[in-house]
XYZ file of C-alpha atoms in Angstrom:
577
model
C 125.460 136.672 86.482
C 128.621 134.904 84.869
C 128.287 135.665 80.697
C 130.628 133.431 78.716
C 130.901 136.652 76.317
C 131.188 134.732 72.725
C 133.431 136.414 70.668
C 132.476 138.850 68.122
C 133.640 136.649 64.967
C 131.594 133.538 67.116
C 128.699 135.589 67.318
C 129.094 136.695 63.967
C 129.075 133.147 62.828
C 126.298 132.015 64.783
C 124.104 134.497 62.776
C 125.350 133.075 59.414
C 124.308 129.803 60.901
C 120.807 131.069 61.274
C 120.520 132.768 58.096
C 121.922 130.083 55.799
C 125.240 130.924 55.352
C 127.135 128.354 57.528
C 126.597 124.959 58.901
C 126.158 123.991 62.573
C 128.477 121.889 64.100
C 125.308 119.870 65.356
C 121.798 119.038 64.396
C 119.441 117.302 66.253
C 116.591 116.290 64.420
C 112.856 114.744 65.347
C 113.522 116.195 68.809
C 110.748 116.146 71.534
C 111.841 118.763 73.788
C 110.877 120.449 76.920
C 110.074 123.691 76.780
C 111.033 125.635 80.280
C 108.607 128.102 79.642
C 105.729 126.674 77.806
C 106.205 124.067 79.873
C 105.057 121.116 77.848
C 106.973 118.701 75.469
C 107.267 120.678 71.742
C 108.747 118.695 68.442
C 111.423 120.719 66.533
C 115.316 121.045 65.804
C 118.194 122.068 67.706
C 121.253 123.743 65.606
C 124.246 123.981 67.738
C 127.340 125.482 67.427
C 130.488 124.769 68.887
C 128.681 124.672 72.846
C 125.606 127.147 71.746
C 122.093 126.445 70.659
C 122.049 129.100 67.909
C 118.090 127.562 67.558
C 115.391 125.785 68.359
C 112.594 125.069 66.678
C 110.154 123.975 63.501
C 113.215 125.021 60.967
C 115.995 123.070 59.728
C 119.233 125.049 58.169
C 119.507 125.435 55.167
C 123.195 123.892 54.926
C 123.911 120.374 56.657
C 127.344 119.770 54.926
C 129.724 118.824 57.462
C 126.907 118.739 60.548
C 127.112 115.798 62.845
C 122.984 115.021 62.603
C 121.706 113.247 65.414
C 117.781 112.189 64.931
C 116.299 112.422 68.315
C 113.097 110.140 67.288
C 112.118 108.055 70.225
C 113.627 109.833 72.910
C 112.671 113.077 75.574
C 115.504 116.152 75.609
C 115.816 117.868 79.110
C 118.070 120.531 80.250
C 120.950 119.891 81.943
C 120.053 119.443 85.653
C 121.278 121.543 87.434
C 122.651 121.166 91.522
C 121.718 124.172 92.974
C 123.715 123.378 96.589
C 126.616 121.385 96.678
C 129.517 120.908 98.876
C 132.115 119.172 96.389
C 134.945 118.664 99.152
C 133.125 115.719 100.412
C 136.442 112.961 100.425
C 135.699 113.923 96.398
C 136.292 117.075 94.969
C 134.879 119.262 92.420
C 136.344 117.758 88.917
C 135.810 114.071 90.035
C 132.273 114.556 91.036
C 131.416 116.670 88.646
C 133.037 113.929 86.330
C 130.504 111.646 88.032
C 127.331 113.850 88.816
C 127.691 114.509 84.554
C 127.391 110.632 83.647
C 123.760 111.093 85.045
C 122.802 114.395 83.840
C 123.894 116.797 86.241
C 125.942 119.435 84.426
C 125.893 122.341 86.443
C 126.917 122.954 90.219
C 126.456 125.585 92.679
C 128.985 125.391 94.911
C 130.360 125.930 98.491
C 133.867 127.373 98.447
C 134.542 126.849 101.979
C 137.414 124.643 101.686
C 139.135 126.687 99.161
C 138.680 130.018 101.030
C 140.172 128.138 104.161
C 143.260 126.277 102.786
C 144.172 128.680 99.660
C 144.851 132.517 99.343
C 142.722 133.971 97.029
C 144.943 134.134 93.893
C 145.690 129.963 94.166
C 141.762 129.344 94.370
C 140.955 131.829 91.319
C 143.304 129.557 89.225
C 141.408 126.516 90.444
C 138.394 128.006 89.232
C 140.234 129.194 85.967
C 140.927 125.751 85.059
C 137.271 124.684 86.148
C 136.018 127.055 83.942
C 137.498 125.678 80.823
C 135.552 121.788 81.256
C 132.838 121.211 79.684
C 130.842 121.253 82.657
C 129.317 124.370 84.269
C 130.565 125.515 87.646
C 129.557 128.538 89.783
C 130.065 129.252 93.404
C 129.133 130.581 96.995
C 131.273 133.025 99.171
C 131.215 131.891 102.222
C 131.268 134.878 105.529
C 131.886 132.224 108.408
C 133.622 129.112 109.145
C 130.814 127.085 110.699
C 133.335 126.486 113.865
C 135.673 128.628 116.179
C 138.750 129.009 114.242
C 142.011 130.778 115.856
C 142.221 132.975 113.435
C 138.826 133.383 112.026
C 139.279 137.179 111.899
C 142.503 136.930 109.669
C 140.870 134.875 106.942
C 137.042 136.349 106.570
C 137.820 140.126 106.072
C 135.854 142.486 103.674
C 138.819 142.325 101.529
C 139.234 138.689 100.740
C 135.107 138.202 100.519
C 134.894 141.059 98.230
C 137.646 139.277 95.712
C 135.058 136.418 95.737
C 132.094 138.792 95.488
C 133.561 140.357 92.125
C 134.158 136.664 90.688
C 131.317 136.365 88.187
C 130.726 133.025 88.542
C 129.922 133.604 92.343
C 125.957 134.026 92.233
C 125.432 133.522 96.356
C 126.563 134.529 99.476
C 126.429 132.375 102.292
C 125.182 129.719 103.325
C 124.120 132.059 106.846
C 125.375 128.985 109.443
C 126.630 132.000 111.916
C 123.225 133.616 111.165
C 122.955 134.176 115.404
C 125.299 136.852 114.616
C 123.433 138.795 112.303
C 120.362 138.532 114.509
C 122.843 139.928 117.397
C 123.662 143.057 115.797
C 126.923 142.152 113.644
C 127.338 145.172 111.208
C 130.614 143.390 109.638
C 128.460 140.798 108.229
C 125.337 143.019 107.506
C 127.579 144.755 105.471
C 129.416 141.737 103.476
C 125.062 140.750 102.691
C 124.757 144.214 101.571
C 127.785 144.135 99.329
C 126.417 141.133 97.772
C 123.555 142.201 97.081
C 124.670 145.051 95.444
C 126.130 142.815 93.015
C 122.987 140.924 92.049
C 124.066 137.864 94.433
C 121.619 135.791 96.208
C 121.544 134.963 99.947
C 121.169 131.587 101.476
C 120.160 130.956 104.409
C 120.748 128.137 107.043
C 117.875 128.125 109.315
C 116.766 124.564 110.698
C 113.545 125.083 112.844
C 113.001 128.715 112.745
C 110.493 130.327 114.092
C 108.299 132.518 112.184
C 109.587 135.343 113.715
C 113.190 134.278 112.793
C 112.361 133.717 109.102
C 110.937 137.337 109.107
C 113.845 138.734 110.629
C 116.164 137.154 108.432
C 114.393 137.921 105.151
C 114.448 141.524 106.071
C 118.335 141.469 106.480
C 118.548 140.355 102.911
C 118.071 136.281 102.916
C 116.662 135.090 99.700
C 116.566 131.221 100.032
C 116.765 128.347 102.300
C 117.370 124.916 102.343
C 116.330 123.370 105.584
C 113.077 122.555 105.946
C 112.039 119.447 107.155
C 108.190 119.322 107.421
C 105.920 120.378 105.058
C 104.503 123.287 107.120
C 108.024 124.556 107.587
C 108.168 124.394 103.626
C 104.732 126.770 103.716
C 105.936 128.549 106.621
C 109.228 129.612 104.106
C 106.988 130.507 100.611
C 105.027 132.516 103.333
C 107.459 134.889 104.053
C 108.776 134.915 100.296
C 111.732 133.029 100.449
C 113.164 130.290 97.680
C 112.890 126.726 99.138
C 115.017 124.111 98.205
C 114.045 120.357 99.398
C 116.837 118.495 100.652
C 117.325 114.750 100.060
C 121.500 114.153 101.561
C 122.564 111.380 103.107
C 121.885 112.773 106.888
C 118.458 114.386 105.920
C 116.558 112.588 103.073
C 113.668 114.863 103.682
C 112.522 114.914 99.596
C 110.313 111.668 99.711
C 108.146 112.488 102.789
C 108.315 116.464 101.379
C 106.851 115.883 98.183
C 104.714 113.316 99.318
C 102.306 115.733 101.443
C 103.076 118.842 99.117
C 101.397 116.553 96.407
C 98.819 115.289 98.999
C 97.680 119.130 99.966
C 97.512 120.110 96.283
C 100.222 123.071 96.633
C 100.288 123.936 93.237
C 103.906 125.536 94.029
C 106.552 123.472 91.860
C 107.428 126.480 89.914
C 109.044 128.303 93.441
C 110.879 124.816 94.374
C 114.456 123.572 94.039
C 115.973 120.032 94.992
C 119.636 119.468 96.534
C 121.288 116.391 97.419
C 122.931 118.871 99.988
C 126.711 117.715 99.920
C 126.128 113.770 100.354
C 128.927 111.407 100.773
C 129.809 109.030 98.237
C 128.036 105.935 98.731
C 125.041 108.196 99.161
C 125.299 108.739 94.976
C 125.429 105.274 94.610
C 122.186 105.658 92.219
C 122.491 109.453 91.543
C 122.831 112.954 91.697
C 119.925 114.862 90.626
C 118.661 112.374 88.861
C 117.730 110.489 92.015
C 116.194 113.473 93.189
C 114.088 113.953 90.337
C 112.647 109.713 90.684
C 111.814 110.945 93.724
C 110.098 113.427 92.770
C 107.914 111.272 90.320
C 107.722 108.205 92.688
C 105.676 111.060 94.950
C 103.339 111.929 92.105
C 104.755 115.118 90.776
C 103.990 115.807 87.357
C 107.102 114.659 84.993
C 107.525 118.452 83.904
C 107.252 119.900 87.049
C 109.931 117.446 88.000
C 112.851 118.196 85.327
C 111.981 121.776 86.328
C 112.559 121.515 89.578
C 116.173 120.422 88.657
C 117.186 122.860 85.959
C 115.383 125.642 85.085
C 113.600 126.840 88.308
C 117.299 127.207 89.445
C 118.155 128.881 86.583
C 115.484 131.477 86.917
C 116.190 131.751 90.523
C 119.813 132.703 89.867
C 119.189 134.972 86.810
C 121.386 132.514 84.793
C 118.048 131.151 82.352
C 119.912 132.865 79.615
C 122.694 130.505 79.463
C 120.840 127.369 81.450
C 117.719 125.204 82.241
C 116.232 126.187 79.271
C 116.646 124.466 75.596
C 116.371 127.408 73.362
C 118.564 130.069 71.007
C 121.353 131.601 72.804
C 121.589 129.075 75.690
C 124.286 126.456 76.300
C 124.107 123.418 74.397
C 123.762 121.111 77.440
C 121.207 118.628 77.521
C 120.247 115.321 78.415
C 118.375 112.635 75.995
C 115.830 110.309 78.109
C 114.866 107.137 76.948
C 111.033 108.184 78.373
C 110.073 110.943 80.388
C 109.269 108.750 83.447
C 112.939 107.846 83.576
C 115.888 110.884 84.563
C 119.039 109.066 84.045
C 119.718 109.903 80.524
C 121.069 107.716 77.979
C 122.768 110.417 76.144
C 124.507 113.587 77.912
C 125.572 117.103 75.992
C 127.457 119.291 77.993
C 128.363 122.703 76.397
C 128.301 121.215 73.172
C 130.615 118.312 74.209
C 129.263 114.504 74.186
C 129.876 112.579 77.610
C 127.807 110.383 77.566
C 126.172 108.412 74.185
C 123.810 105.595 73.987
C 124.258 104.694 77.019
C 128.158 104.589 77.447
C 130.629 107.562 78.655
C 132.549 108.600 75.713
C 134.797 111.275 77.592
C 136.246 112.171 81.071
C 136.046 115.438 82.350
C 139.869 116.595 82.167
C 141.903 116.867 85.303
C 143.070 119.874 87.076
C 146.547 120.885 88.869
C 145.319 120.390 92.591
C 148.891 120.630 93.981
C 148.404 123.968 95.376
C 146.818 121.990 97.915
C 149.723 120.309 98.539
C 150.353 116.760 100.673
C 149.734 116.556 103.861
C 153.478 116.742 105.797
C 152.717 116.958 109.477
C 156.203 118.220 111.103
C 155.210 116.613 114.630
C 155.368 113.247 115.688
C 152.730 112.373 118.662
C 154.385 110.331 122.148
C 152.631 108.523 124.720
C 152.440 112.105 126.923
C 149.994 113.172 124.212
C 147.172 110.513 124.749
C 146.255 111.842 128.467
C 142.822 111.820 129.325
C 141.408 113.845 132.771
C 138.732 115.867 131.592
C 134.971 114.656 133.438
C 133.253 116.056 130.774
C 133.070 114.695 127.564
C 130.649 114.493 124.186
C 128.228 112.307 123.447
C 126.668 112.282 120.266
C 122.649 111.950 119.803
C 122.784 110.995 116.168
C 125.186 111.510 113.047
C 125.520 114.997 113.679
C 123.746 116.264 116.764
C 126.125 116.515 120.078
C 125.777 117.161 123.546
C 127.785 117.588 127.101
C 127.650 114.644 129.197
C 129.680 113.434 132.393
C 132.429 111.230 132.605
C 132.030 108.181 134.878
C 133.880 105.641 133.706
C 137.696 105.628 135.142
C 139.420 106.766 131.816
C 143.540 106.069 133.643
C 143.367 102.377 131.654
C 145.281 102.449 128.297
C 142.167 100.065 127.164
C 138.945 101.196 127.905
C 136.586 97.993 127.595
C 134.080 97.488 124.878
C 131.106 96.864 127.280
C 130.251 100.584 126.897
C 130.182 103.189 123.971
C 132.363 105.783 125.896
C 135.495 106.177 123.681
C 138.949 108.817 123.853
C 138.386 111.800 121.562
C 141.001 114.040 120.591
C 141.737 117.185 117.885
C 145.392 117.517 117.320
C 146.435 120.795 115.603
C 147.878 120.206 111.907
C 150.698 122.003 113.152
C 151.280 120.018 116.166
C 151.235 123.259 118.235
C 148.193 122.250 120.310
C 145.759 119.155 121.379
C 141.963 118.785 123.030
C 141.568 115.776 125.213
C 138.016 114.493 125.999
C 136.047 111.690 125.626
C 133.199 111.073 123.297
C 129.998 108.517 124.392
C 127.891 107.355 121.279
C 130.729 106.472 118.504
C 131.155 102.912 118.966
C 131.776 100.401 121.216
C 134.909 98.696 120.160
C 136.955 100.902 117.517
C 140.764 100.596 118.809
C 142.270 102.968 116.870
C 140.977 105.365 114.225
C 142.653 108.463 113.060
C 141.155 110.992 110.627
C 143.134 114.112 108.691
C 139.402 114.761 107.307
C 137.719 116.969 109.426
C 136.036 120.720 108.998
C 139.502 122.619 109.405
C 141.893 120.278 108.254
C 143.213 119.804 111.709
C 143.226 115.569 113.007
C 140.888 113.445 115.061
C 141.388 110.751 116.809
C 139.347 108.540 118.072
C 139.216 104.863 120.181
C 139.004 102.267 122.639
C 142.716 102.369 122.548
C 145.768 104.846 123.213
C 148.072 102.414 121.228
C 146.328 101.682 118.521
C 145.506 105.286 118.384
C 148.623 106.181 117.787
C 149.408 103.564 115.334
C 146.480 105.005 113.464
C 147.841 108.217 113.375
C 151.477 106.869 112.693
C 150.089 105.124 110.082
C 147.908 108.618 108.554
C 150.801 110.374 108.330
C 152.907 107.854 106.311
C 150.311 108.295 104.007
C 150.435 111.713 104.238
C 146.678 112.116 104.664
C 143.424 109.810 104.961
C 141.040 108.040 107.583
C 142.406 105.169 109.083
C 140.950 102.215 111.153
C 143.369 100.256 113.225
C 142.516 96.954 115.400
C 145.530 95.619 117.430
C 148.133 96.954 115.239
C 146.693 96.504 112.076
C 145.207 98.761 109.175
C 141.477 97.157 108.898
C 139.942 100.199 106.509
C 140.705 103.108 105.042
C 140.627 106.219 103.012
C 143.598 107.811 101.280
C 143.600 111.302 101.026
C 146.236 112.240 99.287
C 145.200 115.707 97.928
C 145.573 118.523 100.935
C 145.067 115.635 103.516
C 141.231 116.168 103.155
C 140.340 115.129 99.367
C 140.875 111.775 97.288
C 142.215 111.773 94.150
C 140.676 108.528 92.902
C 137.025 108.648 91.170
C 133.984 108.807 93.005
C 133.365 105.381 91.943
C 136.444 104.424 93.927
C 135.710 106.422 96.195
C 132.266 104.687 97.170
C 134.035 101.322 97.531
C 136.169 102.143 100.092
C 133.264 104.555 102.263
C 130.975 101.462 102.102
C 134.021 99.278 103.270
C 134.699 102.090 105.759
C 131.121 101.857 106.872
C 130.585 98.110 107.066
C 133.873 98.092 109.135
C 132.719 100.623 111.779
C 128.938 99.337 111.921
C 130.368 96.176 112.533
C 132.570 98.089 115.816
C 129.486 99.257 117.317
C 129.269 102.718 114.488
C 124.901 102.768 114.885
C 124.293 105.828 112.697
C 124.354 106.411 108.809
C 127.253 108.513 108.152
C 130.407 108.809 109.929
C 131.868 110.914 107.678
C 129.666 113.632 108.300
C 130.125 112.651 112.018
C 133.814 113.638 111.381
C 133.204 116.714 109.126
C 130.559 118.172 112.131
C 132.371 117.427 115.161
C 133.591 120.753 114.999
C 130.859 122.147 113.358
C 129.277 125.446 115.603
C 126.265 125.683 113.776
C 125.053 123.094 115.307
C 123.996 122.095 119.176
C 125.627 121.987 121.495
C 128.977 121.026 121.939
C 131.753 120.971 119.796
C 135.539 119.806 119.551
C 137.141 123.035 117.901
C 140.934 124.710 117.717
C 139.925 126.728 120.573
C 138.649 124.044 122.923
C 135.463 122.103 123.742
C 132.658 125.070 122.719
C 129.438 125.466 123.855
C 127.590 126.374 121.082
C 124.404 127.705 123.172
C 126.291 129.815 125.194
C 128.924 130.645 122.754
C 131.694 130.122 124.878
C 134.494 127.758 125.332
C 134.474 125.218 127.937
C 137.422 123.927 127.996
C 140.382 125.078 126.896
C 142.764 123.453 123.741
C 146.208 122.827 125.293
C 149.819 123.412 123.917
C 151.792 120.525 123.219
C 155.265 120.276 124.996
């Protein structure tokens, strides 16, 4: 577990705070605070100094000269909530949503470092998390030990070397999440041992197990998982506590599982809120529209969970969970001065937000921006291909057809795909994933997307690599034309013309605008492809999981159309001439 380490003259301070021989920076007076362990509402002060509570309790200093006092009368103090799960490469990236996220309370993110570990040697994502480290916002971190699809080179970039750099980061408290789990259950020592490794070092294991059997949950526990996020029915949420693992209810925009969740654990009486987490699991933008934690938390209380169970859920349980409760989730001496001020205790979104001992938010009105960071290592997207009419050939009979956002399977190809047009009487569309490099291409087709998108080009996707997709080979490649002027983005294109899109102008795969921004244009994305025959919620997850090999059953991926049953590939990717 990360320690900040105060200096010894800070700490030195901090105890001539306490015994009346300095002033705090802070007071907060006439608070009603939660309690994480008492767990009930107690009245008291809060002496702060510089971004530590150096107390918390009956007493007030004994010098206020100098002090900012805030009196707290009126309102509810909560931890910091806390986001125990998040995937901040979502369009957004981790300063702008955690700029966001902290305007409603959440000040602290667990986080997936898939993206980094995939784009950036080691030594350029350490100094992204450097400069992370100094906001006054809390960030930790997974390592990841797969890719989630079938990368050329997947053997190059996951080795025990560059994990175990992100195993000795302190502010890495997990391992995982175990997509490629199948492996481990297959006899895969290389990834036993990367688990044991992490576990040496007091990390946590997460697992990724939709719909597992009993059986598999045993199995999996026993080779060292600790958590898991995926249940979707209450008796898979029992099935999970059974066994001894940490659950984590999900509420993201392609499983908002929390309502229905809490709804029958409150229903069945399982008095088990103290062993239960909430994630918003990575949403898309629009999807934070009204929150971050804070919408998972009114959910929680719109189900009938007890207000304190509630906040706990969100901050300390996670805390606890990741032996970090000495620094977070918990108001008391020694933590981190970050906490939220509530207006009532029936309502999360706080009026007032202290983050390490930094106001962002006061009375209701953000008072400071979380600083950017030097993305550039990143760089621009400069694709050094151009794409020709030879490119857009289409022969393959099999194709994928998609059985919601996410979910896709094989299907045959009946329509006669030689037309430069295909009509929009049908949802049968041209698919392809073009290598970033221009070195290679997959051709297929793709049933399900929409009936009449012309041209729509995407430099989004899980490996960075392009999709296209549409009724039409021209106005595909006026999309894509049009992508790489911008040097990166999602692009919609209807008989020549740019109709929506998404710049993504960081890497080719992240926006550098706020997530506020950011929502506009997804919901104007959205709108635009619902009205072109797009009938599921979120087709930017569509994009991010096409090549996604943790899920069934077929996938678009650098080495070709994969079966993800059978673990083979299909159909080969081919070179480009």
């Amino acid at each position: 577990m990360q320690h900040p380490l105060w200096k010894i003259e800070e700490i030195r301070h901090q105890l001539k705070i306490v015994d009346g021989k300095a002033c705090p920076d802070k007071i907060i007076t006439n608070a009603t605070y939660l309690h994480s362990v008492f767990k009930k509402w107690v009245q008291g002060n809060i002496w702060i100094s510089k971004d530590r509570i150096v107390y918390a309790g009956p007493e007030l200093p004994a010098s206020t000269d100098g002090a900012e006092v805030i009196d707290a009368s009126g309102q509810y103090i909560v931890p910091g909530y806390i986001e125990p799960h998040v995937h901040p490469f979502q369009l957004y990236h981790p300063q702008s949503f955690a700029d966001y996220a902290s305007q409603l309370g959440t000040t602290t993110f667990l986080s997936d470092n898939l993206i980094l570990f995939l784009l950036l040697e080691n030594e350029k994502a350490f100094s992204i998390l450097d400069q992370l480290n100094e906001l006054p916002f809390s960030f930790y971190w997974w390592a990841r030990f797969d890719s989630q699809t079938e990368l050329e080179n997947e053997d190059e970039l996951f080795t025990t070397k560059s994990i175990g750099e992100w195993l000795e980061r302190p502010e890495v408290l997990m391992g995982g999440e175990l997509t490629a789990w199948p492996r481990l259950l297959a006899g895969d020592d290389q990834m036993l041992y990367w688990l044991q490794s992490a576990k040496m070092k007091g990390k946590k294991i997460e697992g990724h197990f939709p719909g597992a059997s009993e059986r598999t949950l045993a199995r999996m526990r026993l080779l060292g998982s600790d958590g898991d996020h995926e249940a979707m029915t209450v008796e898979e949420v029992e099935r999970r506590l059974l066994h001894g693992y940490a659950v984590t209810l999900r509420h993201s925009s392609i499983r908002p599982d929390l309502p229905n969740l809490l709804k029958e654990m409150v229903e069945k009486e399982m008095n088990v809120f103290d062993h239960v987490m909430m994630t918003t699991d990575g949403s898309t933008p629009s999807f934070h529209l009204d929150g971050v934690m804070d919408k998972c938390i009114q959910v929680a209380l719109d189900a009938g969970v007890k207000p304190i169970d509630a906040y706990l859920m969100a901050s300390y349980n996670v805390a606890r969970y990741y032996n970090m409760s000495n620094l977070h989730g918990f108001i008391a001496t020694g933590r981190f001065a970050t906490m939220n001020f509530l207006e009532s205790e029936t309502n999360p979104v706080p009026v007032s937000v202290l983050s390490k001992g930094v106001w962002l938010k006061r009375d209701g009105e953000r008072v400071m921006n979380l600083p950017k960071i030097d993305w550039s290592g990143l760089g621009e997207l400069e694709l050094p291909f151009d794409m020709h009419e030879g490119d857009f050939e289409f022969s393959m009979p099999f194709g994928i057809e998609m059985v919601n956002d996410v979910i896709t399977k094989p299907y045959s190809v009946s329509i006669h795909i030689g037309e430069d047009r295909l009509s929009s009487d049908h949802d049968e569309s041209f698919l392809m994933l073009v290598d970033r490099q221009g070195k290679w291409r997959v051709n297929t087709m793709i049933k399900g997307f929409a009936t009449s998108v012309q041209g729509f080009a995407s430099s989004y996707s899980n490996t960075g690599d392009i999709i296209l997709i549409g009724k039409s080979r021209r106005d595909m490649l006026i999309a894509f034309n049009e992508m790489k002027r911008r040097k990166g983005g999602i692009v919609l294109v209807e008989e020549g013309e740019v109709v929506a899109d998404i710049p993504l102008t960081i890497g080719g795969g992240l926006s550098s605008e706020s997530v506020e921004v950011l929502i506009e244009q997804e919901l104007a994305l959205k709108k635009a492809l619902s009205e072109r025959g797009y009938k599921y919620g979120d087709a930017i997850y569509t994009l991010l999981f096409l090549q996604s090999t943790h899920l069934p059953y077929v996938r678009i991926t650098q080495r070709g159309i994969y079966d993800v049953m059978k673990k083979s590939v299909l159909f080969p990717s081919f070179m480009r001439s």
